[in-house]
mmCIF file of C-alpha atoms and ligand atoms in Angstrom:
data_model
loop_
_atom_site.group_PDB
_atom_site.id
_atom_site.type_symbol
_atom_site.label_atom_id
_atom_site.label_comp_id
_atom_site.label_asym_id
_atom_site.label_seq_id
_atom_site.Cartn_x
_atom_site.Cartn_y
_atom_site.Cartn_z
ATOM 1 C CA UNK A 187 2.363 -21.483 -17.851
ATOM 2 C CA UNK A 188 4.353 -24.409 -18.042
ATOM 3 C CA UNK A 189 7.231 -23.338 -20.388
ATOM 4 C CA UNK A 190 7.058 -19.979 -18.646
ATOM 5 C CA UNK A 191 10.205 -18.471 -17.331
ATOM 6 C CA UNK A 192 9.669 -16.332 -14.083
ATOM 7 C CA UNK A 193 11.552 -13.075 -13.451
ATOM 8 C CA UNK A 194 12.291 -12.717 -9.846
ATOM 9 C CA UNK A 195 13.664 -9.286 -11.175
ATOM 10 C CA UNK A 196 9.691 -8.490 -11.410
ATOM 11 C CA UNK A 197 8.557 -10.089 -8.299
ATOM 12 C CA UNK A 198 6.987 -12.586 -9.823
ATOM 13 C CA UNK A 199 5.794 -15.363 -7.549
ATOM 14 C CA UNK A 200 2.332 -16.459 -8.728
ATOM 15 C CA UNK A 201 -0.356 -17.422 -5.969
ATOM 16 C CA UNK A 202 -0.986 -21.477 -6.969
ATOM 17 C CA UNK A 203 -3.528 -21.773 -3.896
ATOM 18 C CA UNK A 204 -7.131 -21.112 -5.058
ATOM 19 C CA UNK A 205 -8.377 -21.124 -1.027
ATOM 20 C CA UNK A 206 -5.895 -18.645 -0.490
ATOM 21 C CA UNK A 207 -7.704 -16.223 -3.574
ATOM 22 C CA UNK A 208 -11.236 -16.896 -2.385
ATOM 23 C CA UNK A 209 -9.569 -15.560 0.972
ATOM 24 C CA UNK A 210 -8.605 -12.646 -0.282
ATOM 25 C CA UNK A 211 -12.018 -11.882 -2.165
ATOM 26 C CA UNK A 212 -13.665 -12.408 1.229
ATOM 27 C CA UNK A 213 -11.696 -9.620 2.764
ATOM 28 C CA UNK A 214 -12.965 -6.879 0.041
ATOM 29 C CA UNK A 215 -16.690 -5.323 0.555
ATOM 30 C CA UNK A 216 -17.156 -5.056 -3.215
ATOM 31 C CA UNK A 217 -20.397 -3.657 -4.146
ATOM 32 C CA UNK A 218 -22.463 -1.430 -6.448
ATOM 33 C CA UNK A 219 -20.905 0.399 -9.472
ATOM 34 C CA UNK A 220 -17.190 -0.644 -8.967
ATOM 35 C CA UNK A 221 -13.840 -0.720 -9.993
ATOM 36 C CA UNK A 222 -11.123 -2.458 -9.086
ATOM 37 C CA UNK A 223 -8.018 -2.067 -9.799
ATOM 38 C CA UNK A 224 -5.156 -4.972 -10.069
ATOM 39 C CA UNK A 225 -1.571 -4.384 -9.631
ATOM 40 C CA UNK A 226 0.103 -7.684 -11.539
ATOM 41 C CA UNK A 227 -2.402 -9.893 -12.977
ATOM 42 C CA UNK A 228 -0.120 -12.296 -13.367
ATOM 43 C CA UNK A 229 -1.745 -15.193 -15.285
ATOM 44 C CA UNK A 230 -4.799 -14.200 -14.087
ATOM 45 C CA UNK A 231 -6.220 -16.047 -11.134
ATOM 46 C CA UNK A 232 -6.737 -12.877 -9.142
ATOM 47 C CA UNK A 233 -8.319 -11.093 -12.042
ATOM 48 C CA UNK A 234 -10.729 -13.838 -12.704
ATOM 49 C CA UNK A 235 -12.159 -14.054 -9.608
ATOM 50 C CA UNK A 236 -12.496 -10.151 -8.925
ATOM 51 C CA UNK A 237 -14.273 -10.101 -12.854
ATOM 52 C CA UNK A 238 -16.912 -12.559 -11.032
ATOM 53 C CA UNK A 239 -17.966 -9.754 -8.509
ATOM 54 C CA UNK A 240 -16.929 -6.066 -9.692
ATOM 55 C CA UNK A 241 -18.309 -3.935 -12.994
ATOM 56 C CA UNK A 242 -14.953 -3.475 -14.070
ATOM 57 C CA UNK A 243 -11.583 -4.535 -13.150
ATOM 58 C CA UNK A 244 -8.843 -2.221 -14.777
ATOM 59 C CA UNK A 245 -5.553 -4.257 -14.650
ATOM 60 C CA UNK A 246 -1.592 -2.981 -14.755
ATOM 61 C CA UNK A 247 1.032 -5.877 -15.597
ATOM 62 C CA UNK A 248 4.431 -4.750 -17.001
ATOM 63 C CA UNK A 249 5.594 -8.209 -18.395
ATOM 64 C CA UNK A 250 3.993 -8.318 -22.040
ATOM 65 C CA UNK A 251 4.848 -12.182 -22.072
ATOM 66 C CA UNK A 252 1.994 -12.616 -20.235
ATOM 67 C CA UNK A 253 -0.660 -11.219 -22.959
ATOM 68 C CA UNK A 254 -1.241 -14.572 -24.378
ATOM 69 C CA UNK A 255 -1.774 -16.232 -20.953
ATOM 70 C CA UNK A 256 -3.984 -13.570 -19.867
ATOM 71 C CA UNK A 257 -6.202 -13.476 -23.470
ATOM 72 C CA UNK A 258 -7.032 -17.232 -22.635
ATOM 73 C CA UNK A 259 -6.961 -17.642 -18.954
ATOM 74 C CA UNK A 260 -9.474 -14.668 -18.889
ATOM 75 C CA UNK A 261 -11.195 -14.730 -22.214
ATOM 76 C CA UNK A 262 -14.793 -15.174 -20.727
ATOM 77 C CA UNK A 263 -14.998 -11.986 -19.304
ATOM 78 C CA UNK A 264 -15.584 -8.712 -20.545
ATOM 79 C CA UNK A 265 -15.484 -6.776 -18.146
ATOM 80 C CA UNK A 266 -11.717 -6.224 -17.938
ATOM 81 C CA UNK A 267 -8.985 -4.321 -19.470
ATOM 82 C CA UNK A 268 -5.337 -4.791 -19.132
ATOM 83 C CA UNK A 269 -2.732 -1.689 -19.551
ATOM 84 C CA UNK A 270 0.878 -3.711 -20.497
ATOM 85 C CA UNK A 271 2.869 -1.372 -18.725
ATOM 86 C CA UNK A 272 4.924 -0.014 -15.553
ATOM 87 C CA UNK A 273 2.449 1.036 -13.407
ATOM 88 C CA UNK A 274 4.785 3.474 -11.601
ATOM 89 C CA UNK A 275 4.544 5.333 -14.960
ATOM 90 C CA UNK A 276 1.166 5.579 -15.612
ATOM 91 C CA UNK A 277 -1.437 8.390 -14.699
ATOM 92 C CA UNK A 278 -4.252 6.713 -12.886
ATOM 93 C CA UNK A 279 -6.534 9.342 -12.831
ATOM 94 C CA UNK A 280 -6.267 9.491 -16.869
ATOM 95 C CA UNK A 281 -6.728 5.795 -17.135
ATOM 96 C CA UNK A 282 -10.127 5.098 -15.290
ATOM 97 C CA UNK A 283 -11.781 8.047 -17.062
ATOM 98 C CA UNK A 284 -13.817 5.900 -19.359
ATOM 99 C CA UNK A 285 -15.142 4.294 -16.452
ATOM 100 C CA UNK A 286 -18.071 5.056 -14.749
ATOM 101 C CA UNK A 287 -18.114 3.603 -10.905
ATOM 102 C CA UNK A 288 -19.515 4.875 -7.250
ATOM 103 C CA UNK A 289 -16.619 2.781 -5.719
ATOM 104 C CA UNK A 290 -13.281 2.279 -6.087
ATOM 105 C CA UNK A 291 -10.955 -0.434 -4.637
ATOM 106 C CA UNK A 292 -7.487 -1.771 -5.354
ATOM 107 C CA UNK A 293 -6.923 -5.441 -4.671
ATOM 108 C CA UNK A 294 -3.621 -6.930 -5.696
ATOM 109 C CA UNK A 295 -0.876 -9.553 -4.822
ATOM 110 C CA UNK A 296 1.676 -6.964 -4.989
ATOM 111 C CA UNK A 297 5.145 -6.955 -6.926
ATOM 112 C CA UNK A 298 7.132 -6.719 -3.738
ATOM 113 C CA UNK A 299 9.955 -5.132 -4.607
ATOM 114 C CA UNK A 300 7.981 -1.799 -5.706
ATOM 115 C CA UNK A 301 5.376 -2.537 -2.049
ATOM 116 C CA UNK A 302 6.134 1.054 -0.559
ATOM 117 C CA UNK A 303 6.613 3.379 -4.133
ATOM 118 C CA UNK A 304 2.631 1.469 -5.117
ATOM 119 C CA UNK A 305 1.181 2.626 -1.952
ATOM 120 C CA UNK A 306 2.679 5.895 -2.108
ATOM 121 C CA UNK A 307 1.532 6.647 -5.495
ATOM 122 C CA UNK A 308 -2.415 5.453 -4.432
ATOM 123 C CA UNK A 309 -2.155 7.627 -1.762
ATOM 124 C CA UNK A 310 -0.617 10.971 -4.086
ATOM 125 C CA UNK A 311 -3.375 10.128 -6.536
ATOM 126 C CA UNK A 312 -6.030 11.595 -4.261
ATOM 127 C CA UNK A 313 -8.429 9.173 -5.737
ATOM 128 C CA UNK A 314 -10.905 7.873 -3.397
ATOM 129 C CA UNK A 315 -9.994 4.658 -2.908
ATOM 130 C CA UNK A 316 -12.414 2.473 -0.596
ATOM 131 C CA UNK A 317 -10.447 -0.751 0.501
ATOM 132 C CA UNK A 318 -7.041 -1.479 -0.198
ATOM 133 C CA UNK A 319 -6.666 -5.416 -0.426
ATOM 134 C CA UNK A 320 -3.538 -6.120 -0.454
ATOM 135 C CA UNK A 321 -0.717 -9.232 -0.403
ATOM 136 C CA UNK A 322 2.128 -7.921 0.933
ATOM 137 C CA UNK A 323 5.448 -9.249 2.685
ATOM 138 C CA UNK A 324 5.177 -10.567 6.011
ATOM 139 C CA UNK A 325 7.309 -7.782 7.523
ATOM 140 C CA UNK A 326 6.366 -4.965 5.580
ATOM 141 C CA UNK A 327 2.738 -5.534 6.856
ATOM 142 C CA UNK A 328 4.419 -5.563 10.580
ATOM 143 C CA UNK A 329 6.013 -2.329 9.698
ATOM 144 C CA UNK A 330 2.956 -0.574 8.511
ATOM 145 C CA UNK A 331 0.387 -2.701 11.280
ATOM 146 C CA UNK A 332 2.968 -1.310 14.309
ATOM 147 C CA UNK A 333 2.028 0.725 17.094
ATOM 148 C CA UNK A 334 3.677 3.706 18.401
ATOM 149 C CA UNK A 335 6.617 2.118 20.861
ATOM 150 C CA UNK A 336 7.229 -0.967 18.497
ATOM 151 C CA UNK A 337 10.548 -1.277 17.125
ATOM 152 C CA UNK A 338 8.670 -1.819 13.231
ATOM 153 C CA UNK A 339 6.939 2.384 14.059
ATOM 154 C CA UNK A 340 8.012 4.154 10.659
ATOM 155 C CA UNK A 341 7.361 7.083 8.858
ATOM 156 C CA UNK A 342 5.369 5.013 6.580
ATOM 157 C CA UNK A 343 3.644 3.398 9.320
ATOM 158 C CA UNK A 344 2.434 7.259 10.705
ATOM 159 C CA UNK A 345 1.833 8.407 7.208
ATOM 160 C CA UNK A 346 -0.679 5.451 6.118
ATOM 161 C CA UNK A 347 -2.239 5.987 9.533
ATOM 162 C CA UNK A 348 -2.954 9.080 8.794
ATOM 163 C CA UNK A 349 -5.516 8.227 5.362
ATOM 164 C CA UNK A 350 -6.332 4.362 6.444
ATOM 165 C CA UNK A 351 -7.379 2.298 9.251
ATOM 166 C CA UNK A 352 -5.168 -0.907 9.003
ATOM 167 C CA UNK A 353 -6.729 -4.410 8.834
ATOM 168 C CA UNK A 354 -4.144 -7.150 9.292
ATOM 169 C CA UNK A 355 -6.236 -9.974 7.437
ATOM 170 C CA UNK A 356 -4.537 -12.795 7.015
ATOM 171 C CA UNK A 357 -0.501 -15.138 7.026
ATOM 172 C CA UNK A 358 0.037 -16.561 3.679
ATOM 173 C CA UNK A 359 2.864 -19.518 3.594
ATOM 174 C CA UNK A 360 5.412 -19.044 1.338
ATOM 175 C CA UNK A 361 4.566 -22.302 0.044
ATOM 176 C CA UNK A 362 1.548 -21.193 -1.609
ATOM 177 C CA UNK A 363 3.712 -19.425 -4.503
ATOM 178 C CA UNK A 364 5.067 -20.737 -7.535
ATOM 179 C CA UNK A 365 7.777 -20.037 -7.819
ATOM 180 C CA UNK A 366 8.254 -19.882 -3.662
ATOM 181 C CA UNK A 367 9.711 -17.221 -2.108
ATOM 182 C CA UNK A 368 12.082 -16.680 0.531
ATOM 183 C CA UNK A 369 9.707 -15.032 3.042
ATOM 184 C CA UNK A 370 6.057 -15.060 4.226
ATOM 185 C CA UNK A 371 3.300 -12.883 3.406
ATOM 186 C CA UNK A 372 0.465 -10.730 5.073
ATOM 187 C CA UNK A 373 -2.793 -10.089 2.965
ATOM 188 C CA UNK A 374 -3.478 -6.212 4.380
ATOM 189 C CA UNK A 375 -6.452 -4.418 3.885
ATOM 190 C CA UNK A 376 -6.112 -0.353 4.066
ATOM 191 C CA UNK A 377 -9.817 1.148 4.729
ATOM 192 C CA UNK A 378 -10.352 5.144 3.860
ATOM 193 C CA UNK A 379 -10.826 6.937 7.504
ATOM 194 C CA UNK A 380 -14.071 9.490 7.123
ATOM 195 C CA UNK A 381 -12.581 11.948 8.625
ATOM 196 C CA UNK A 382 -8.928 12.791 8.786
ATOM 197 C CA UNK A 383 -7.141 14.834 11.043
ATOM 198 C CA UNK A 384 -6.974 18.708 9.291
ATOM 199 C CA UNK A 385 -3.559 19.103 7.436
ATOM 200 C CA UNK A 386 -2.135 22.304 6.143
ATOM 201 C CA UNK A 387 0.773 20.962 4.229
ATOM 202 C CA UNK A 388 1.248 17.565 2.679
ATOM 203 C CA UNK A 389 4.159 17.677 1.870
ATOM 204 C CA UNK A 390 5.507 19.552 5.186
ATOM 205 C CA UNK A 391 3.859 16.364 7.031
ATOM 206 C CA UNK A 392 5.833 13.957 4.688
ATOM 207 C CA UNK A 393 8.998 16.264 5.569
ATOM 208 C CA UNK A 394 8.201 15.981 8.858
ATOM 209 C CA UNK A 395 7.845 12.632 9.560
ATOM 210 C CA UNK A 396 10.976 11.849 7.541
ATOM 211 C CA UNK A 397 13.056 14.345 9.488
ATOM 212 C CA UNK A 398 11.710 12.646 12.808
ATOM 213 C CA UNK A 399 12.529 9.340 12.005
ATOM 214 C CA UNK A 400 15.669 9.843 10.301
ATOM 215 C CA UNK A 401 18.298 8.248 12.808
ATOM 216 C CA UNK A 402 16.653 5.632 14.380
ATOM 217 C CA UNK A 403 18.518 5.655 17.814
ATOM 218 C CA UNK A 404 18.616 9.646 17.911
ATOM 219 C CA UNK A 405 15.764 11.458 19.696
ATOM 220 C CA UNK A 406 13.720 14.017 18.342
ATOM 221 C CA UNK A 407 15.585 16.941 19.668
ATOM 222 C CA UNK A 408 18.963 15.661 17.658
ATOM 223 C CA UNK A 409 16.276 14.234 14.175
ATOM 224 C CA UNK A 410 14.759 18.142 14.592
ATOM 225 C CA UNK A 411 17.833 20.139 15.237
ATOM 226 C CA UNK A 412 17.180 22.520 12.089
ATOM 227 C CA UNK A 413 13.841 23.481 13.126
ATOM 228 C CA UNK A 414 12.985 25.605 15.595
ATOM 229 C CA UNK A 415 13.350 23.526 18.895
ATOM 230 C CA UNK A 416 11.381 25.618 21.318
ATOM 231 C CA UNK A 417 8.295 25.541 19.009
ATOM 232 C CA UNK A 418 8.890 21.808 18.706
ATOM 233 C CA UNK A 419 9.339 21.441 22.621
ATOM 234 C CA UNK A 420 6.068 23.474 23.351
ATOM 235 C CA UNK A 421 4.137 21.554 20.904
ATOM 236 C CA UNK A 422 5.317 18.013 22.345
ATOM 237 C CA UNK A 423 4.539 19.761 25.620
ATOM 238 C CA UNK A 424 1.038 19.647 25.206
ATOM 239 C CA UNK A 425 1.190 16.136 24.925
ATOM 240 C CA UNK A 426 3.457 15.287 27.844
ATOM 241 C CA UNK A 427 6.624 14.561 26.304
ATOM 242 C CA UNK A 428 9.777 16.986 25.739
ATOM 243 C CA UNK A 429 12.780 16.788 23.031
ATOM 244 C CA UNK A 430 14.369 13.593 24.590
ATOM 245 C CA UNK A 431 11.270 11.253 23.273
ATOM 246 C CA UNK A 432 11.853 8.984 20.290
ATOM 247 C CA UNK A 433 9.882 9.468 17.463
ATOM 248 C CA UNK A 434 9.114 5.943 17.575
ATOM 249 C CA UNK A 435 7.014 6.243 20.826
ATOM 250 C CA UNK A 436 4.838 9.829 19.149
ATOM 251 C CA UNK A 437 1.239 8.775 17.812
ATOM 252 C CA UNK A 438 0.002 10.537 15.079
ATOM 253 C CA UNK A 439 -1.710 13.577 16.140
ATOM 254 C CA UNK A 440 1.667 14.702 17.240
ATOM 255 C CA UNK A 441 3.392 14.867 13.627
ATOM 256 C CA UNK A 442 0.348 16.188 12.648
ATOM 257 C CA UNK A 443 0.462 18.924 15.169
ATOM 258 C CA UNK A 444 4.293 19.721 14.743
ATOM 259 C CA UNK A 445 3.977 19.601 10.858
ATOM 260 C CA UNK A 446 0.942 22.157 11.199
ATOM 261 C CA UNK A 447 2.657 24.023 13.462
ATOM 262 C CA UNK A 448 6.284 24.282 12.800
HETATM 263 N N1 LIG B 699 -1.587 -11.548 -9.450
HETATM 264 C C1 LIG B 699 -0.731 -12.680 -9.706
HETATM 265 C C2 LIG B 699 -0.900 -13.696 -8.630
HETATM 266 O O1 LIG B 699 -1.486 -13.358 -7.584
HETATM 267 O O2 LIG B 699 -0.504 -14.835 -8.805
HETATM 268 C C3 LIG B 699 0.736 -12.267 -9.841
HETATM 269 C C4 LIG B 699 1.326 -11.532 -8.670
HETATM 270 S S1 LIG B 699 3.078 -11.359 -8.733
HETATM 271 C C5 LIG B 699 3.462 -11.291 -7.019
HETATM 272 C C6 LIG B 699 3.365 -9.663 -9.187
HETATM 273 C C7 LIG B 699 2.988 -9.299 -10.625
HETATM 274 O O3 LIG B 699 3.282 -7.896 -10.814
HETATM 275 C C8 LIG B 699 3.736 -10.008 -11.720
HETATM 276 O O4 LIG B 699 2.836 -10.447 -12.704
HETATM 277 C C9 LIG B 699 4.697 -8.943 -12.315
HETATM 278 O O5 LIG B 699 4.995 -9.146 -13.673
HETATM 279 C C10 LIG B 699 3.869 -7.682 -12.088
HETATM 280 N N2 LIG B 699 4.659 -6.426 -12.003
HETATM 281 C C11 LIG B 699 5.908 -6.271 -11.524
HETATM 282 N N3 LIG B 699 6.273 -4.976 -11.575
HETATM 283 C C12 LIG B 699 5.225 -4.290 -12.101
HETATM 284 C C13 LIG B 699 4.997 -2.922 -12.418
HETATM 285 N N4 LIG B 699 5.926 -1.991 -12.187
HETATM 286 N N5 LIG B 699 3.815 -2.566 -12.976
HETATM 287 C C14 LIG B 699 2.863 -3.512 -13.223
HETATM 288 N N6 LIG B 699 3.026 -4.831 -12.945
HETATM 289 C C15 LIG B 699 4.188 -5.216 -12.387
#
């Protein structure tokens, strides 16, 4: 890696702290017939390490300069395949047809510039993901670890609580990067809830949620204005709040209710 010219453009900021990757391999239950799947191999140190404990690790890294570092730094295992290619382009479900596994997982130090557009494609894949082991940046994992009434509530922050329990595992220093970063990050770990709240609509949820949160300082009544207000009043109603709440301060079941309702 020596001579090896690092595109920031790609997010790449390679973890050089080996107690830092046995960390993260602590954090994932990995177990019986499993895949994995890797977002950014990188050179490889993640990779090698999840090869050492899962059937098969399927891999997605866009930067083709890094096929000769990856042939050697990984050439001992067999049980892993590497796509060279965007993996915002690829069809996931296609790609892990030839393998046969009882669980799935995705553990990755994520490209962070693509963080939100990843997660939202695991989640539109419908695959059944178990654990989501992620490295992510210190804030975003604030953002999506918030409670209703924190200033860092989203839309994403409702919308992953709706599929995952959160798991903030871990701070990672910024000086445990090559090259370093500007910022710190959180390793994350996104578990699949059993049993999630009945939805009619995706996409009327996502709509939803976007809608509510779209002016940060406005209040619901003023996000809402183009649906019907006295539905969305009666609905908040049976929660105890009315059309002057924030949607910052609304838990989940309450999107869920107005986007099944409205
Ligand atoms: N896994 C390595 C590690 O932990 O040291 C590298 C992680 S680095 C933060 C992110 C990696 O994602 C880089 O190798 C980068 O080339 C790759 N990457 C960036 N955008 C990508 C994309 N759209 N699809 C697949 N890989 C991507």
């Amino acid at each position: 890696m020596d001579n090896f010219i690092y595109k920031k453009s790609l997010g790449q900021n390679f973890l050089n702290d080996n107690n830092v990757l046995d960390r993260i391999l602590e954090c994932v239950p990995i177990k019986d017939k499993s895949l994995v799947i890797e977002i950014g191999p990188g050179s490889g140190n993640l990779t090698k390490r999840l090869a050492k404990v899962a059937t098969n690790v399927l891999c997605y890294e866009i930067d083709d300069r890094l096929e000769e570092v990856l042939d050697d730094n990984l050439k001992d295992f067999h049980n892993i395949k590497i796509i060279f290619a965007d993996f915002l382009k690829r069809n996931i479900k296609e790609d892990i047809k030839e393998f046969a596994y009882s669980n799935l997982y995705l553990v990755a130090n994520l490209p962070y510039y693509i963080t939100t557009p990843i997660i939202e494609k695991i989640i539109d894949s419908n695959l059944p993901f178990e654990y989501i082991t992620v490295m992510i940046q210190k804030e975003v994992g604030d953002r999506f670890n918030a409670k209703p009434g924190m200033r860092e509530y989203n839309s994403l922050t409702v919308y992953l609580n709706y599929y995952f329990d959160l798991k903030k595992e871990f701070i990672v220093s910024r000086n445990s990067f090559t090259p370093k970063p500007r910022v710190d990050s959180m390793v994350i770990s996104l578990i699949k809830k059993d049993n999630l709240l009945y939805l009619k609509d995706k996409d009327k949820f996502n709509k939803v949620l976007k809608d509510s949160f779209k002016y940060k300082r406005k209040n619901i009544k003023n996000n809402l204005k183009n649906y019907d207000l006295e539905k969305v009043l009666e609905i908040l109603k049976k929660y105890d709040y009315d059309l002057t709440v924030r949607a910052e301060d609304l838990p989940l079941e309450v999107f869920v209710s107005l986007s099944n309702n409205l």
